[in-house]
PDB file of C-alpha atoms in Angstrom:
ATOM      1  CA  UNK A1010     110.766 102.941  89.795  1.00  0.00           C
ATOM      2  CA  UNK A1011     109.227 106.393  89.510  1.00  0.00           C
ATOM      3  CA  UNK A1012     106.491 105.316  87.036  1.00  0.00           C
ATOM      4  CA  UNK A1013     104.898 108.457  85.569  1.00  0.00           C
ATOM      5  CA  UNK A1014     106.270 111.800  86.745  1.00  0.00           C
ATOM      6  CA  UNK A1015     104.417 115.075  86.193  1.00  0.00           C
ATOM      7  CA  UNK A1016     105.746 118.569  86.743  1.00  0.00           C
ATOM      8  CA  UNK A1017     104.778 120.961  88.164  1.00  0.00           C
ATOM      9  CA  UNK A1018     102.368 119.699  90.842  1.00  0.00           C
ATOM     10  CA  UNK A1019     100.677 123.088  91.242  1.00  0.00           C
ATOM     11  CA  UNK A1020     100.496 126.163  89.039  1.00  0.00           C
ATOM     12  CA  UNK A1021      98.582 129.430  89.001  1.00  0.00           C
ATOM     13  CA  UNK A1022      98.380 131.295  85.693  1.00  0.00           C
ATOM     14  CA  UNK A1023      96.842 134.556  84.642  1.00  0.00           C
ATOM     15  CA  UNK A1024      94.433 134.546  81.717  1.00  0.00           C
ATOM     16  CA  UNK A1025      96.378 134.682  78.471  1.00  0.00           C
ATOM     17  CA  UNK A1026      99.616 133.281  79.858  1.00  0.00           C
ATOM     18  CA  UNK A1027     101.164 130.164  78.389  1.00  0.00           C
ATOM     19  CA  UNK A1028     102.740 127.159  80.027  1.00  0.00           C
ATOM     20  CA  UNK A1029     103.822 123.583  79.363  1.00  0.00           C
ATOM     21  CA  UNK A1030     102.978 120.639  81.572  1.00  0.00           C
ATOM     22  CA  UNK A1031     105.676 118.011  81.538  1.00  0.00           C
ATOM     23  CA  UNK A1032     105.239 114.243  81.741  1.00  0.00           C
ATOM     24  CA  UNK A1033     107.836 111.481  81.694  1.00  0.00           C
ATOM     25  CA  UNK A1034     107.545 107.709  82.152  1.00  0.00           C
ATOM     26  CA  UNK A1035     110.274 105.185  82.831  1.00  0.00           C
ATOM     27  CA  UNK A1036     108.358 101.971  82.022  1.00  0.00           C
ATOM     28  CA  UNK A1037     109.227 101.895  78.300  1.00  0.00           C
ATOM     29  CA  UNK A1038     105.533 102.247  77.432  1.00  0.00           C
ATOM     30  CA  UNK A1039     104.575 103.058  73.856  1.00  0.00           C
ATOM     31  CA  UNK A1040     101.347 104.958  74.515  1.00  0.00           C
ATOM     32  CA  UNK A1041     100.852 108.138  76.526  1.00  0.00           C
ATOM     33  CA  UNK A1042      97.785 110.222  77.367  1.00  0.00           C
ATOM     34  CA  UNK A1043      96.696 113.530  78.824  1.00  0.00           C
ATOM     35  CA  UNK A1044      93.414 113.743  80.765  1.00  0.00           C
ATOM     36  CA  UNK A1045      91.748 116.507  82.698  1.00  0.00           C
ATOM     37  CA  UNK A1046      89.557 115.933  85.746  1.00  0.00           C
ATOM     38  CA  UNK A1047      86.729 118.301  86.561  1.00  0.00           C
ATOM     39  CA  UNK A1048      83.981 117.978  89.201  1.00  0.00           C
ATOM     40  CA  UNK A1049      81.010 116.056  87.838  1.00  0.00           C
ATOM     41  CA  UNK A1050      82.786 115.387  84.533  1.00  0.00           C
ATOM     42  CA  UNK A1051      85.174 112.600  85.438  1.00  0.00           C
ATOM     43  CA  UNK A1052      88.351 112.164  83.428  1.00  0.00           C
ATOM     44  CA  UNK A1053      88.238 113.475  79.882  1.00  0.00           C
ATOM     45  CA  UNK A1054      90.882 112.700  77.271  1.00  0.00           C
ATOM     46  CA  UNK A1055      92.630 115.761  75.838  1.00  0.00           C
ATOM     47  CA  UNK A1056      95.271 114.224  73.570  1.00  0.00           C
ATOM     48  CA  UNK A1057      97.023 110.917  73.259  1.00  0.00           C
ATOM     49  CA  UNK A1058     100.060 109.434  71.566  1.00  0.00           C
ATOM     50  CA  UNK A1059      99.736 105.803  70.510  1.00  0.00           C
ATOM     51  CA  UNK A1060     103.457 105.594  69.801  1.00  0.00           C
ATOM     52  CA  UNK A1061     106.509 107.797  69.481  1.00  0.00           C
ATOM     53  CA  UNK A1062     106.040 110.230  66.618  1.00  0.00           C
ATOM     54  CA  UNK A1063     102.229 110.171  66.590  1.00  0.00           C
ATOM     55  CA  UNK A1064      99.644 112.288  68.391  1.00  0.00           C
ATOM     56  CA  UNK A1065      95.865 112.443  68.122  1.00  0.00           C
ATOM     57  CA  UNK A1066      93.026 114.491  69.552  1.00  0.00           C
ATOM     58  CA  UNK A1067      90.824 113.188  72.303  1.00  0.00           C
ATOM     59  CA  UNK A1068      87.452 114.405  73.552  1.00  0.00           C
ATOM     60  CA  UNK A1069      88.450 117.944  74.591  1.00  0.00           C
ATOM     61  CA  UNK A1070      91.516 119.101  72.584  1.00  0.00           C
ATOM     62  CA  UNK A1071      90.591 122.754  72.023  1.00  0.00           C
ATOM     63  CA  UNK A1072      93.062 125.186  73.579  1.00  0.00           C
ATOM     64  CA  UNK A1073      95.816 122.610  73.943  1.00  0.00           C
ATOM     65  CA  UNK A1074      98.782 121.312  71.982  1.00  0.00           C
ATOM     66  CA  UNK A1075     101.017 118.328  72.652  1.00  0.00           C
ATOM     67  CA  UNK A1076     104.486 117.116  71.802  1.00  0.00           C
ATOM     68  CA  UNK A1077     105.746 113.550  72.017  1.00  0.00           C
ATOM     69  CA  UNK A1078     109.366 114.513  72.472  1.00  0.00           C
ATOM     70  CA  UNK A1079     110.642 110.934  72.607  1.00  0.00           C
ATOM     71  CA  UNK A1080     109.370 107.612  73.900  1.00  0.00           C
ATOM     72  CA  UNK A1081     109.632 108.774  77.515  1.00  0.00           C
ATOM     73  CA  UNK A1082     108.212 112.287  77.377  1.00  0.00           C
ATOM     74  CA  UNK A1083     104.825 113.741  76.407  1.00  0.00           C
ATOM     75  CA  UNK A1084     104.175 117.419  77.083  1.00  0.00           C
ATOM     76  CA  UNK A1085     100.927 119.413  77.103  1.00  0.00           C
ATOM     77  CA  UNK A1086     100.992 123.103  76.203  1.00  0.00           C
ATOM     78  CA  UNK A1087      98.453 125.814  76.897  1.00  0.00           C
ATOM     79  CA  UNK A1088      99.207 128.661  74.498  1.00  0.00           C
ATOM     80  CA  UNK A1089      96.777 131.189  75.985  1.00  0.00           C
ATOM     81  CA  UNK A1090      95.298 130.009  79.263  1.00  0.00           C
ATOM     82  CA  UNK A1091      91.607 130.585  79.998  1.00  0.00           C
ATOM     83  CA  UNK A1092      89.687 130.202  83.292  1.00  0.00           C
ATOM     84  CA  UNK A1093      87.842 127.234  81.712  1.00  0.00           C
ATOM     85  CA  UNK A1094      91.166 125.389  81.722  1.00  0.00           C
ATOM     86  CA  UNK A1095      91.287 125.417  85.510  1.00  0.00           C
ATOM     87  CA  UNK A1096      91.459 121.707  86.267  1.00  0.00           C
ATOM     88  CA  UNK A1097      93.561 118.826  87.494  1.00  0.00           C
ATOM     89  CA  UNK A1098      95.620 117.355  84.678  1.00  0.00           C
ATOM     90  CA  UNK A1099      96.750 113.748  84.620  1.00  0.00           C
ATOM     91  CA  UNK A1100      99.285 112.115  82.373  1.00  0.00           C
ATOM     92  CA  UNK A1101      99.167 108.344  81.864  1.00  0.00           C
ATOM     93  CA  UNK A1102     101.041 105.686  79.943  1.00  0.00           C
ATOM     94  CA  UNK A1103     100.418 102.121  78.790  1.00  0.00           C
ATOM     95  CA  UNK A1104     101.728  99.417  76.532  1.00  0.00           C
ATOM     96  CA  UNK A1105     100.240  99.712  73.053  1.00  0.00           C
ATOM     97  CA  UNK A1106      96.892  97.918  72.950  1.00  0.00           C
ATOM     98  CA  UNK A1107      96.889  97.320  76.699  1.00  0.00           C
ATOM     99  CA  UNK A1108      94.288  98.938  78.900  1.00  0.00           C
ATOM    100  CA  UNK A1109      96.044  99.116  82.230  1.00  0.00           C
ATOM    101  CA  UNK A1110      97.093 102.747  82.412  1.00  0.00           C
ATOM    102  CA  UNK A1111      99.646 104.022  84.896  1.00  0.00           C
ATOM    103  CA  UNK A1112      98.809 107.564  85.962  1.00  0.00           C
ATOM    104  CA  UNK A1113     100.956 110.338  87.312  1.00  0.00           C
ATOM    105  CA  UNK A1114      99.967 112.163  90.495  1.00  0.00           C
ATOM    106  CA  UNK A1115      98.527 115.132  88.596  1.00  0.00           C
ATOM    107  CA  UNK A1116      99.055 118.868  88.087  1.00  0.00           C
ATOM    108  CA  UNK A1117      96.546 121.195  89.721  1.00  0.00           C
ATOM    109  CA  UNK A1118      96.219 124.246  87.469  1.00  0.00           C
ATOM    110  CA  UNK A1119      94.316 127.398  88.329  1.00  0.00           C
ATOM    111  CA  UNK A1120      93.778 130.126  85.740  1.00  0.00           C
ATOM    112  CA  UNK A1121      92.706 133.468  87.186  1.00  0.00           C
TER     113      UNK A1121
ATOM    114  CA  UNK B1486      77.472 113.014  75.043  1.00  0.00           C
ATOM    115  CA  UNK B1487      78.545 110.974  78.050  1.00  0.00           C
ATOM    116  CA  UNK B1488      79.227 107.437  76.797  1.00  0.00           C
ATOM    117  CA  UNK B1489      80.077 106.132  80.266  1.00  0.00           C
ATOM    118  CA  UNK B1490      77.887 107.233  83.152  1.00  0.00           C
ATOM    119  CA  UNK B1491      78.116 106.827  86.884  1.00  0.00           C
ATOM    120  CA  UNK B1492      74.880 108.286  88.147  1.00  0.00           C
ATOM    121  CA  UNK B1493      75.685 108.152  91.851  1.00  0.00           C
ATOM    122  CA  UNK B1494      78.179 110.867  92.824  1.00  0.00           C
ATOM    123  CA  UNK B1495      78.580 109.409  96.307  1.00  0.00           C
ATOM    124  CA  UNK B1496      77.933 106.287  98.360  1.00  0.00           C
ATOM    125  CA  UNK B1497      78.249 105.720 102.105  1.00  0.00           C
ATOM    126  CA  UNK B1498      78.593 102.199 103.530  1.00  0.00           C
ATOM    127  CA  UNK B1499      79.253 100.721 106.954  1.00  0.00           C
ATOM    128  CA  UNK B1500      82.499  98.841 107.465  1.00  0.00           C
ATOM    129  CA  UNK B1501      82.066  95.110 106.818  1.00  0.00           C
ATOM    130  CA  UNK B1502      79.040  95.545 104.560  1.00  0.00           C
ATOM    131  CA  UNK B1503      78.897  95.294 100.787  1.00  0.00           C
ATOM    132  CA  UNK B1504      79.591  98.307  98.560  1.00  0.00           C
ATOM    133  CA  UNK B1505      77.997  98.279  95.113  1.00  0.00           C
ATOM    134  CA  UNK B1506      79.099 100.869  92.581  1.00  0.00           C
ATOM    135  CA  UNK B1507      77.243 101.105  89.296  1.00  0.00           C
ATOM    136  CA  UNK B1508      78.155 102.180  85.781  1.00  0.00           C
ATOM    137  CA  UNK B1509      76.141 102.429  82.558  1.00  0.00           C
ATOM    138  CA  UNK B1510      77.412 102.815  79.015  1.00  0.00           C
ATOM    139  CA  UNK B1511      75.825 103.666  75.700  1.00  0.00           C
ATOM    140  CA  UNK B1512      78.375 102.561  73.087  1.00  0.00           C
ATOM    141  CA  UNK B1513      77.722  98.935  72.073  1.00  0.00           C
ATOM    142  CA  UNK B1514      81.226  98.784  70.556  1.00  0.00           C
ATOM    143  CA  UNK B1515      82.857  98.879  73.996  1.00  0.00           C
ATOM    144  CA  UNK B1516      84.497  95.519  74.607  1.00  0.00           C
ATOM    145  CA  UNK B1517      86.658  96.071  77.670  1.00  0.00           C
ATOM    146  CA  UNK B1518      85.783  97.641  80.985  1.00  0.00           C
ATOM    147  CA  UNK B1519      87.884  98.712  83.936  1.00  0.00           C
ATOM    148  CA  UNK B1520      87.562 100.200  87.391  1.00  0.00           C
ATOM    149  CA  UNK B1521      90.077 102.664  88.779  1.00  0.00           C
ATOM    150  CA  UNK B1522      90.427 103.882  92.336  1.00  0.00           C
ATOM    151  CA  UNK B1523      91.613 107.377  93.238  1.00  0.00           C
ATOM    152  CA  UNK B1524      92.733 108.800  96.555  1.00  0.00           C
ATOM    153  CA  UNK B1525      92.965 112.585  97.079  1.00  0.00           C
ATOM    154  CA  UNK B1526      96.092 114.208  95.618  1.00  0.00           C
ATOM    155  CA  UNK B1527      97.054 110.982  93.836  1.00  0.00           C
ATOM    156  CA  UNK B1528      96.546 109.639  90.324  1.00  0.00           C
ATOM    157  CA  UNK B1529      93.983 106.910  89.626  1.00  0.00           C
ATOM    158  CA  UNK B1530      95.216 103.340  90.067  1.00  0.00           C
ATOM    159  CA  UNK B1531      93.925 100.295  88.218  1.00  0.00           C
ATOM    160  CA  UNK B1532      91.689  98.061  90.309  1.00  0.00           C
ATOM    161  CA  UNK B1533      89.989  95.387  88.210  1.00  0.00           C
ATOM    162  CA  UNK B1534      88.841  94.793  84.634  1.00  0.00           C
ATOM    163  CA  UNK B1535      86.527  92.624  82.580  1.00  0.00           C
ATOM    164  CA  UNK B1536      86.319  91.662  78.916  1.00  0.00           C
ATOM    165  CA  UNK B1537      82.977  91.715  77.131  1.00  0.00           C
ATOM    166  CA  UNK B1538      83.191  87.952  76.620  1.00  0.00           C
ATOM    167  CA  UNK B1539      82.777  87.458  80.364  1.00  0.00           C
ATOM    168  CA  UNK B1540      80.038  88.418  82.768  1.00  0.00           C
ATOM    169  CA  UNK B1541      82.019  88.266  85.997  1.00  0.00           C
ATOM    170  CA  UNK B1542      85.569  88.761  87.183  1.00  0.00           C
ATOM    171  CA  UNK B1543      86.733  88.392  90.768  1.00  0.00           C
ATOM    172  CA  UNK B1544      89.886  89.513  92.523  1.00  0.00           C
ATOM    173  CA  UNK B1545      89.892  89.087  96.277  1.00  0.00           C
ATOM    174  CA  UNK B1546      87.282  91.379  97.813  1.00  0.00           C
ATOM    175  CA  UNK B1547      86.495  92.970  94.457  1.00  0.00           C
ATOM    176  CA  UNK B1548      84.116  91.560  91.847  1.00  0.00           C
ATOM    177  CA  UNK B1549      82.993  93.203  88.633  1.00  0.00           C
ATOM    178  CA  UNK B1550      79.773  92.116  86.933  1.00  0.00           C
ATOM    179  CA  UNK B1551      78.909  92.910  83.327  1.00  0.00           C
ATOM    180  CA  UNK B1552      75.397  92.843  81.865  1.00  0.00           C
ATOM    181  CA  UNK B1553      75.847  93.474  78.153  1.00  0.00           C
ATOM    182  CA  UNK B1554      72.166  93.449  77.291  1.00  0.00           C
ATOM    183  CA  UNK B1555      71.544  96.217  79.811  1.00  0.00           C
ATOM    184  CA  UNK B1556      74.869  97.958  79.034  1.00  0.00           C
ATOM    185  CA  UNK B1557      75.569  97.976  82.739  1.00  0.00           C
ATOM    186  CA  UNK B1558      78.439  96.991  84.962  1.00  0.00           C
ATOM    187  CA  UNK B1559      78.892  97.031  88.678  1.00  0.00           C
ATOM    188  CA  UNK B1560      81.727  96.752  91.181  1.00  0.00           C
ATOM    189  CA  UNK B1561      81.096  94.851  94.404  1.00  0.00           C
ATOM    190  CA  UNK B1562      83.401  95.253  97.378  1.00  0.00           C
ATOM    191  CA  UNK B1563      82.912  92.671 100.133  1.00  0.00           C
ATOM    192  CA  UNK B1564      83.612  93.274 102.955  1.00  0.00           C
ATOM    193  CA  UNK B1565      84.106  97.024 102.731  1.00  0.00           C
ATOM    194  CA  UNK B1566      86.974  98.528 104.717  1.00  0.00           C
ATOM    195  CA  UNK B1567      87.704 102.151 105.713  1.00  0.00           C
ATOM    196  CA  UNK B1568      90.772 102.073 103.434  1.00  0.00           C
ATOM    197  CA  UNK B1569      88.406 101.554 100.487  1.00  0.00           C
ATOM    198  CA  UNK B1570      87.186 105.128 100.905  1.00  0.00           C
ATOM    199  CA  UNK B1571      88.120 106.792  97.607  1.00  0.00           C
ATOM    200  CA  UNK B1572      86.678 107.916  94.277  1.00  0.00           C
ATOM    201  CA  UNK B1573      85.990 105.026  91.901  1.00  0.00           C
ATOM    202  CA  UNK B1574      85.992 105.562  88.150  1.00  0.00           C
ATOM    203  CA  UNK B1575      84.468 103.211  85.625  1.00  0.00           C
ATOM    204  CA  UNK B1576      86.165 103.177  82.203  1.00  0.00           C
ATOM    205  CA  UNK B1577      85.497 101.534  78.840  1.00  0.00           C
ATOM    206  CA  UNK B1578      87.293 100.957  75.570  1.00  0.00           C
ATOM    207  CA  UNK B1579      86.235  99.882  72.072  1.00  0.00           C
ATOM    208  CA  UNK B1580      88.059  97.426  69.812  1.00  0.00           C
ATOM    209  CA  UNK B1581      88.310  99.976  67.025  1.00  0.00           C
ATOM    210  CA  UNK B1582      90.144 102.427  69.303  1.00  0.00           C
ATOM    211  CA  UNK B1583      93.788 102.406  68.348  1.00  0.00           C
ATOM    212  CA  UNK B1584      96.091 103.006  71.252  1.00  0.00           C
ATOM    213  CA  UNK B1585      93.678 101.674  73.846  1.00  0.00           C
ATOM    214  CA  UNK B1586      91.919 104.923  74.615  1.00  0.00           C
ATOM    215  CA  UNK B1587      89.776 104.752  77.705  1.00  0.00           C
ATOM    216  CA  UNK B1588      86.540 106.668  78.199  1.00  0.00           C
ATOM    217  CA  UNK B1589      85.869 107.378  81.875  1.00  0.00           C
ATOM    218  CA  UNK B1590      82.712 107.950  83.853  1.00  0.00           C
ATOM    219  CA  UNK B1591      82.205 110.826  86.271  1.00  0.00           C
ATOM    220  CA  UNK B1592      83.286 108.873  89.339  1.00  0.00           C
ATOM    221  CA  UNK B1593      81.572 107.771  92.553  1.00  0.00           C
ATOM    222  CA  UNK B1594      82.982 108.802  95.920  1.00  0.00           C
ATOM    223  CA  UNK B1595      82.782 105.885  98.346  1.00  0.00           C
ATOM    224  CA  UNK B1596      82.911 106.508 102.080  1.00  0.00           C
ATOM    225  CA  UNK B1597      83.263 103.470 104.338  1.00  0.00           C
ATOM    226  CA  UNK B1598      82.453 104.324 107.935  1.00  0.00           C
ATOM    227  CA  UNK B1599      83.922 102.377 110.862  1.00  0.00           C
TER     228      UNK B1599
END
């Protein structure tokens, strides 16, 4: 089983460009999450989707949008990238109400 | 406002000795706590968890202790092995959080030296 798959693994953007980070899980999980990891800040929740058809803001949602395309896929979009969005982005999934997240291997994004 | 704090960015331990990683939290509504382990260029993986109704949970070499009155938890690794070298994240969740959102600490990088 692939678990949680994130694409791309690496990306360099210029300030103002847009892009979508893709995430797909094959474990039939209801809930999906997007986190960013920054030095000294740990993992911070950007957006989450408790179930198909619902999305909610996390701790740091500004500058991002999400789409829960179906039960498997949850994408994160940067409409106008800023250097402050340089980070490693992780997608995760879990059963609803369960706390054991399965994480993808991450997308390292650099905005110049 | 950091609700989950790991105040030690790094920890170095000799192989075979005990590693103790600490975590403090401020939200008294948190009722479930987890530790995740992360190797470079990989996503975090679940290690061990504890419910607020317990004060200790053990799984092989790993034990998590919870002190609710002090809002403090710790992860003990005995004996430590070089393969344990990784970043460890503490995480917490509150009962009122729909969807099981986890709040993570900043992480502690553990280095186990042979």
